[in-house]
mmCIF file with all atom_site columns, C-alpha atoms in Angstrom:
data_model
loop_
_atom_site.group_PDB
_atom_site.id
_atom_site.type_symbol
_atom_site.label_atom_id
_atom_site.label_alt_id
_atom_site.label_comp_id
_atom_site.label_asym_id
_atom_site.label_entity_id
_atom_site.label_seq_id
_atom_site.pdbx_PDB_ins_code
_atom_site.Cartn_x
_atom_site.Cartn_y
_atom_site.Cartn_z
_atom_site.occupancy
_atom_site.B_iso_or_equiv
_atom_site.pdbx_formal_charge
_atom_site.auth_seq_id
_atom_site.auth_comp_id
_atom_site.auth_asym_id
_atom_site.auth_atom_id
_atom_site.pdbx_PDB_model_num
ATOM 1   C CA . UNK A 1 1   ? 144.661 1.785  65.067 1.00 48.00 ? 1   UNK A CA 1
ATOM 2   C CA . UNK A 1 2   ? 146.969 3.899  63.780 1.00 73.00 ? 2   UNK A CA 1
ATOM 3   C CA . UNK A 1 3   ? 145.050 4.616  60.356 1.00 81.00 ? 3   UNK A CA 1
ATOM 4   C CA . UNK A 1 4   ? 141.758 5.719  62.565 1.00 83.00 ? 4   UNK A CA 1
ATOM 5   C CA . UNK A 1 5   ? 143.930 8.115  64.725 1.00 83.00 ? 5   UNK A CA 1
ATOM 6   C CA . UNK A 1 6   ? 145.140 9.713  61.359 1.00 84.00 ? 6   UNK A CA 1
ATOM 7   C CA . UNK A 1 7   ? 141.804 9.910  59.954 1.00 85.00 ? 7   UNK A CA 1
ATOM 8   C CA . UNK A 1 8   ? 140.104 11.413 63.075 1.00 85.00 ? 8   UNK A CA 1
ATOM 9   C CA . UNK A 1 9   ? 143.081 13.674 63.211 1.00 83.00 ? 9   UNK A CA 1
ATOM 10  C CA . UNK A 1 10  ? 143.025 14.801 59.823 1.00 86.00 ? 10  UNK A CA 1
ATOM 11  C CA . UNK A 1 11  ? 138.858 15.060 60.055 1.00 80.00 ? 11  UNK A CA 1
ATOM 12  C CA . UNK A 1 12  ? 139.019 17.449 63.182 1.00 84.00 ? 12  UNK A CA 1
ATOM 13  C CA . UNK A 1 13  ? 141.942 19.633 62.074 1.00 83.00 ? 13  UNK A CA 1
ATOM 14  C CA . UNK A 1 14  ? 144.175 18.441 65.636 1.00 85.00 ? 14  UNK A CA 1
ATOM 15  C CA . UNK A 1 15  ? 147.571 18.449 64.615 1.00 86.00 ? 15  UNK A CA 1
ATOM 16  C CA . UNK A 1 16  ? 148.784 17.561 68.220 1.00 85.00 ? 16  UNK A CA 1
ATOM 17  C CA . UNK A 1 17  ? 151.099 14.439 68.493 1.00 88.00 ? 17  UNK A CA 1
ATOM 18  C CA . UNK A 1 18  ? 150.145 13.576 71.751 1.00 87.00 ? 18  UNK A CA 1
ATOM 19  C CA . UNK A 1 19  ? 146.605 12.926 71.282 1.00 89.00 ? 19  UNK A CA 1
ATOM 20  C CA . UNK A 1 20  ? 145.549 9.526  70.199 1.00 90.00 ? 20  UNK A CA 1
ATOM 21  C CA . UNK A 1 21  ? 142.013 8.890  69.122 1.00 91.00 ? 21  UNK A CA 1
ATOM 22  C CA . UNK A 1 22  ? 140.715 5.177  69.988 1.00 89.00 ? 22  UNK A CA 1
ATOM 23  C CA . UNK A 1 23  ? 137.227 5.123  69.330 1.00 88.00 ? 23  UNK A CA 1
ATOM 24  C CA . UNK A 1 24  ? 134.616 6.656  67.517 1.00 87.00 ? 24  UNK A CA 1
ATOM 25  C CA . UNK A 1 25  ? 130.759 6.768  67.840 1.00 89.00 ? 25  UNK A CA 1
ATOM 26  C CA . UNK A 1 26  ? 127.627 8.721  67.691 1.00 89.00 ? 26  UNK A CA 1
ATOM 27  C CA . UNK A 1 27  ? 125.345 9.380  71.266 1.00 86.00 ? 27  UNK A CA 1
ATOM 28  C CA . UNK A 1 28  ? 121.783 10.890 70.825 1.00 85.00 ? 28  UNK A CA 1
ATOM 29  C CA . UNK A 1 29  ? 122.102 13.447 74.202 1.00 77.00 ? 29  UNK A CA 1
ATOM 30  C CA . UNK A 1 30  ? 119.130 16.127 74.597 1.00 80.00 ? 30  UNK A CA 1
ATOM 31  C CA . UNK A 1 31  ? 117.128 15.076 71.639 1.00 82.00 ? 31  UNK A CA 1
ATOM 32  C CA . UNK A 1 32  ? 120.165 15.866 68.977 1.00 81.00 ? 32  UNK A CA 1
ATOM 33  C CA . UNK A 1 33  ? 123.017 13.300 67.867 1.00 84.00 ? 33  UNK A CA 1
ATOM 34  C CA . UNK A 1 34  ? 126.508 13.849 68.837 1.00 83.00 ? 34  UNK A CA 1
ATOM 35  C CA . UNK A 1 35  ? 129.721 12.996 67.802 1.00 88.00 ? 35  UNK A CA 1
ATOM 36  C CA . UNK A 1 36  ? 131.571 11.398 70.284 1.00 90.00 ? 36  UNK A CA 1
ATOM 37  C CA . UNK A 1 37  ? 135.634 10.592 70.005 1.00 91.00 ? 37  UNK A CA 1
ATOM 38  C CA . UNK A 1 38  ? 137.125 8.804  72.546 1.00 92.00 ? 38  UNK A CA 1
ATOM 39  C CA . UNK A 1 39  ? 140.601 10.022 72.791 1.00 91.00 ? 39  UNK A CA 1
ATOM 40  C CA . UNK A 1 40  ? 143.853 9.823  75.215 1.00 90.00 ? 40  UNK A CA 1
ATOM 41  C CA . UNK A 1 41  ? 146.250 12.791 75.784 1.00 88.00 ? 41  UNK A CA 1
ATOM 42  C CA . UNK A 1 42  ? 150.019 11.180 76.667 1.00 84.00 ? 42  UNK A CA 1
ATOM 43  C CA . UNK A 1 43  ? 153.026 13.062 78.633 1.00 81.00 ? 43  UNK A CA 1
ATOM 44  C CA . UNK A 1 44  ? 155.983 11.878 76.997 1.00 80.00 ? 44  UNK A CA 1
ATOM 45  C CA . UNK A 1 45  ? 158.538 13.656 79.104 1.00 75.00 ? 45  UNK A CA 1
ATOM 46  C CA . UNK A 1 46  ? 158.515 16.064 82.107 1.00 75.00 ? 46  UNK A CA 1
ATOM 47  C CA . UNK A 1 47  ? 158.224 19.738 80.711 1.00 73.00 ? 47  UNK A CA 1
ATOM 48  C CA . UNK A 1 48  ? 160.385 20.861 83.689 1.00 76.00 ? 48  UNK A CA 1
ATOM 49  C CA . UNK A 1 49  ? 163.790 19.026 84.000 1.00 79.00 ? 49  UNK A CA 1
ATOM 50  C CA . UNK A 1 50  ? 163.020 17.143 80.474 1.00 77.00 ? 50  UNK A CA 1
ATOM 51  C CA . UNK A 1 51  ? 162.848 13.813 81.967 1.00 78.00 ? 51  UNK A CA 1
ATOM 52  C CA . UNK A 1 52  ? 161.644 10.983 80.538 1.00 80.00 ? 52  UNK A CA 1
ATOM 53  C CA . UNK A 1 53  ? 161.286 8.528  83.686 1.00 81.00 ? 53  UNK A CA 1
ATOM 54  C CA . UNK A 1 54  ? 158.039 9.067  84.268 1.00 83.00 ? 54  UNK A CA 1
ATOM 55  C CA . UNK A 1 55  ? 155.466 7.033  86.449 1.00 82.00 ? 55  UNK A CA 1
ATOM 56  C CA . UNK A 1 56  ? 151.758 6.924  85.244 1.00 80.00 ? 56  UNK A CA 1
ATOM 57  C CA . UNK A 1 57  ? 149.505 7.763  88.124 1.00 80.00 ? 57  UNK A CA 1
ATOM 58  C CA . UNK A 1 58  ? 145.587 7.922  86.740 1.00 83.00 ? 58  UNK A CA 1
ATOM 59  C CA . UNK A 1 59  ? 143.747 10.179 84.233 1.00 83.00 ? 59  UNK A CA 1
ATOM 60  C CA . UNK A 1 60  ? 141.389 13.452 84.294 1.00 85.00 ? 60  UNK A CA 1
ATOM 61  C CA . UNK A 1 61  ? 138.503 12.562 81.593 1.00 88.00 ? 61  UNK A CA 1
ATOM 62  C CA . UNK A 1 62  ? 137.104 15.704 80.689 1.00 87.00 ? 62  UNK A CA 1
ATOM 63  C CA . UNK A 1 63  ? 134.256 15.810 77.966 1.00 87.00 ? 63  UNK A CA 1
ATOM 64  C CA . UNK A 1 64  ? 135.734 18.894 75.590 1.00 86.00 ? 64  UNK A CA 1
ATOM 65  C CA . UNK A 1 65  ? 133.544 20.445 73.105 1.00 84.00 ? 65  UNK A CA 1
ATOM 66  C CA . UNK A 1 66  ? 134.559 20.984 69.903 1.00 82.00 ? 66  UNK A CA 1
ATOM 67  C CA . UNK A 1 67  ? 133.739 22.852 66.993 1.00 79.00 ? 67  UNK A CA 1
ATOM 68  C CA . UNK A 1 68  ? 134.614 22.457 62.928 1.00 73.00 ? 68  UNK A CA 1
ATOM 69  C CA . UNK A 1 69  ? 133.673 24.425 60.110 1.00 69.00 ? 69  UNK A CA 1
ATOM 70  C CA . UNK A 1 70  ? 130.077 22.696 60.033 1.00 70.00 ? 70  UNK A CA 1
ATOM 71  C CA . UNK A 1 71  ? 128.335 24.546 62.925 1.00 68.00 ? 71  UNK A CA 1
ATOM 72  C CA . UNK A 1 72  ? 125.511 21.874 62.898 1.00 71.00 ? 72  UNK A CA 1
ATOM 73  C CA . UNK A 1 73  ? 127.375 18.836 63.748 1.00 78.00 ? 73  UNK A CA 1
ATOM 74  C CA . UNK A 1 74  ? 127.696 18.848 67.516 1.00 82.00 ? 74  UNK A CA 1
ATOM 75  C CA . UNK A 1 75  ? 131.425 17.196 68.703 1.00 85.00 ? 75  UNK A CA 1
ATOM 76  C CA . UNK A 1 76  ? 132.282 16.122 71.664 1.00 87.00 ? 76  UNK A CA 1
ATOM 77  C CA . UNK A 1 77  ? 136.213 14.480 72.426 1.00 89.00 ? 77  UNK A CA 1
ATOM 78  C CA . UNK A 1 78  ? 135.800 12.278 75.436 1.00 91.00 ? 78  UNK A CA 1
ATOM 79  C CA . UNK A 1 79  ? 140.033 13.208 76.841 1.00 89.00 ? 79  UNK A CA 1
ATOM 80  C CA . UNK A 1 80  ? 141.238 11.331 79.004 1.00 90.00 ? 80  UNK A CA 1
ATOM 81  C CA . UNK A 1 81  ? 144.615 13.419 80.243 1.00 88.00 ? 81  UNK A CA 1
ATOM 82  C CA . UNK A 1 82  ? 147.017 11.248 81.888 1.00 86.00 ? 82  UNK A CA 1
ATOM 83  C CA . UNK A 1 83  ? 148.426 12.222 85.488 1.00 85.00 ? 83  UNK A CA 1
ATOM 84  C CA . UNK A 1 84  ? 152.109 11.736 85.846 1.00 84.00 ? 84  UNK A CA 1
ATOM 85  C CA . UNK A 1 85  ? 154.450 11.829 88.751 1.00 84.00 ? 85  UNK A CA 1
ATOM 86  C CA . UNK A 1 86  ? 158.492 12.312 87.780 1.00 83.00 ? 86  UNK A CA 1
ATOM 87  C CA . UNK A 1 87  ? 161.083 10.119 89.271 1.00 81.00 ? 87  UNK A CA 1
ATOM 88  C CA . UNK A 1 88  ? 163.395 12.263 88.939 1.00 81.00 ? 88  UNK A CA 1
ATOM 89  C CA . UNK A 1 89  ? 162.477 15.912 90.955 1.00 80.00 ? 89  UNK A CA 1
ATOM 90  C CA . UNK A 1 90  ? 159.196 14.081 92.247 1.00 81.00 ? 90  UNK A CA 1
ATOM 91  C CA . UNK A 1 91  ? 156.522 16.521 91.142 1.00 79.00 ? 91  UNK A CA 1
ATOM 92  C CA . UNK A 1 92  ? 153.297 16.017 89.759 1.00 81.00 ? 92  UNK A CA 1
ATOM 93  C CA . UNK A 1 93  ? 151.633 17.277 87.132 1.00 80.00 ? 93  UNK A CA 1
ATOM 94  C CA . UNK A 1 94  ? 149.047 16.355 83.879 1.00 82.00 ? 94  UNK A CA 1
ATOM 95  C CA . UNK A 1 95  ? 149.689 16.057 80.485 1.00 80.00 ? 95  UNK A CA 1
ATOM 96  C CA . UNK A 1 96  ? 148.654 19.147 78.449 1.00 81.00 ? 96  UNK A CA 1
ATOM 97  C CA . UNK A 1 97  ? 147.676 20.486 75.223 1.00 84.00 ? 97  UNK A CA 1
ATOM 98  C CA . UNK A 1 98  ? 147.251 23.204 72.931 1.00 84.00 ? 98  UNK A CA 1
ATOM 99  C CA . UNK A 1 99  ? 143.579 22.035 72.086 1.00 86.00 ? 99  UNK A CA 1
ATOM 100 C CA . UNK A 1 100 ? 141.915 22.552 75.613 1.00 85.00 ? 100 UNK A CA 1
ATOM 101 C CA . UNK A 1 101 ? 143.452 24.273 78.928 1.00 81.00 ? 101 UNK A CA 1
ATOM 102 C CA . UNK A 1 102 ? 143.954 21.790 81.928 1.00 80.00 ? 102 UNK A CA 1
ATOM 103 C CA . UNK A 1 103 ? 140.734 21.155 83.767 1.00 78.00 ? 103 UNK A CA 1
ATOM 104 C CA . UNK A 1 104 ? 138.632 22.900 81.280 1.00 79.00 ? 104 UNK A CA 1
ATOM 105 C CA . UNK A 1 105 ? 136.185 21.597 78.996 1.00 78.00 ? 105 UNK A CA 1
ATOM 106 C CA . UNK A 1 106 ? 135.645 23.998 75.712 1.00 79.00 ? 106 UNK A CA 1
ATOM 107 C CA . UNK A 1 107 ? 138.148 23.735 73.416 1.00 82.00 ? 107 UNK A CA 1
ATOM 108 C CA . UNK A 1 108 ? 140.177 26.485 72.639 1.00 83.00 ? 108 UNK A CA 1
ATOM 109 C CA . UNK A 1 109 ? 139.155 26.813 68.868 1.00 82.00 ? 109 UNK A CA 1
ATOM 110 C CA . UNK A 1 110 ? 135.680 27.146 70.162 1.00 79.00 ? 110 UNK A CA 1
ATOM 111 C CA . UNK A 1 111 ? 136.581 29.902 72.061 1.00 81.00 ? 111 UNK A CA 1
ATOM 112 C CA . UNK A 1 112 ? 138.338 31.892 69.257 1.00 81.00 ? 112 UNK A CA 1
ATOM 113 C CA . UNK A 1 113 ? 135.110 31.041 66.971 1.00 80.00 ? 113 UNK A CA 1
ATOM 114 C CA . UNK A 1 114 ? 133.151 32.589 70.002 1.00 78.00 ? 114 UNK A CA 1
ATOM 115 C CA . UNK A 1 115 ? 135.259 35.561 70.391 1.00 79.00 ? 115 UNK A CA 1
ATOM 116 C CA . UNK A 1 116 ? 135.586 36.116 66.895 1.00 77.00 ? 116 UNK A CA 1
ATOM 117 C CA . UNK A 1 117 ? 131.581 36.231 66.130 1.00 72.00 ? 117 UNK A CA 1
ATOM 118 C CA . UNK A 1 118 ? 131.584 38.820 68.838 1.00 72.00 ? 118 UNK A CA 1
ATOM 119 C CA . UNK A 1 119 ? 134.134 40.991 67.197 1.00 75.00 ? 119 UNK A CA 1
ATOM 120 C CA . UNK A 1 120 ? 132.354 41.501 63.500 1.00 68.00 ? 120 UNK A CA 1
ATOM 121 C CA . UNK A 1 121 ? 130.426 44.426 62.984 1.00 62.00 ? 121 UNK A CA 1
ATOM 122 C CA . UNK A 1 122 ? 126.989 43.917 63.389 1.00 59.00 ? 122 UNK A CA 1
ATOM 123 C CA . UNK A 1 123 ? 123.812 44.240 65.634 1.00 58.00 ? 123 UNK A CA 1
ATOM 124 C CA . UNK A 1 124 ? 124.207 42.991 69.316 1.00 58.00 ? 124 UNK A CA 1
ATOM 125 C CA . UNK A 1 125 ? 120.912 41.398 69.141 1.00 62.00 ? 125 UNK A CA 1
ATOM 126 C CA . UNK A 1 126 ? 122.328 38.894 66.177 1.00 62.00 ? 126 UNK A CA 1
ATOM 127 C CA . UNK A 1 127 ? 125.314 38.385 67.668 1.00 59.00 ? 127 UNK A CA 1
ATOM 128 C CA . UNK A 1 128 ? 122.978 36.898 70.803 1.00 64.00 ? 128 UNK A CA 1
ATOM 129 C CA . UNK A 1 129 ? 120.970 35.026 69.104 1.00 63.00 ? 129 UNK A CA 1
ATOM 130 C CA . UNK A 1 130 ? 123.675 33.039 67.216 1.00 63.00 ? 130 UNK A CA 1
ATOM 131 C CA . UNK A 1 131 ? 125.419 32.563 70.252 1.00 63.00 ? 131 UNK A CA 1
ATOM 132 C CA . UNK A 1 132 ? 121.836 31.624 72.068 1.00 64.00 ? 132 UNK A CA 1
ATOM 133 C CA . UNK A 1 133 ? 121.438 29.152 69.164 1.00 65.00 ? 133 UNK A CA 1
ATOM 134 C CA . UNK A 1 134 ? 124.775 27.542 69.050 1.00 60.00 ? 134 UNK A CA 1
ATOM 135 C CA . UNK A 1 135 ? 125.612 26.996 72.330 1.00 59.00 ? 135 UNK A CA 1
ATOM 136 C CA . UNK A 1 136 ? 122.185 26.489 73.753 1.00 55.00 ? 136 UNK A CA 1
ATOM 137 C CA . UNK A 1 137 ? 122.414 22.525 73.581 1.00 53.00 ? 137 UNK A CA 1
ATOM 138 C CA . UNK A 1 138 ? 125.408 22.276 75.912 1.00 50.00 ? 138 UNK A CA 1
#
């Protein structure tokens, strides 16, 4: 389990600890293949007091889209976030990451990649129709 996790990791570029990758397989959605990776974001401690007593309550499964340097390939990370209460100062909360803001579902490289073909100097009209193109299937 451990060797597909690394693999996945290593394949995607995610260099965050607390996301384990447990499955792996392609979906044909709107006449195109997709990648799909089931993965599970973990809380290991409470980011306010630091506590580590932690009760597991359910999990947010957002469908995050994801892009690598080969624009073709269309990936999507099926997260499952968990939802955690504290024992401690009885608060609740979800388990976040630097790969997608809570309860949103485009990553945040594909957000850079977005803002940063909008930046380069060139014609508005190509700039549209590369976004039109790339982002038309989702």
């Amino acid at each position: 389990m451990s060797s597909l996790n690394d693999c996945i990791k290593f394949h995607l570029n995610i260099e965050d600890p607390n996301i384990i990758f447990s499955d792996y397989f392609k979906k044909y959605i709107n006449d195109k293949y997709h990648n799909l990776y089931v993965a599970e974001l973990i809380q290991p401690y409470w980011p306010y007091c630091l506590s580590s007593n932690l009760k597991h309550n359910s999990h947010y499964v957002s469908n995050v889209r994801f892009i690598t340097a080969d624009a073709s390939k269309h990936i999507t990370i099926r997260l499952r976030k968990q939802r955690v209460l504290c024992n401690d100062c009885l608060k609740r909360s979800m388990a976040q990451s630097n790969l997608v803001n809570i309860y949103c579902h485009t990553s945040n490289v594909s957000k850079l990649k977005v803002l940063s073909a909008l930046t380069e100097d060139c014609s508005m009209t190509r700039n549209i129709m590369y976004l039109s193109t790339r982002f038309k299937e989702y």
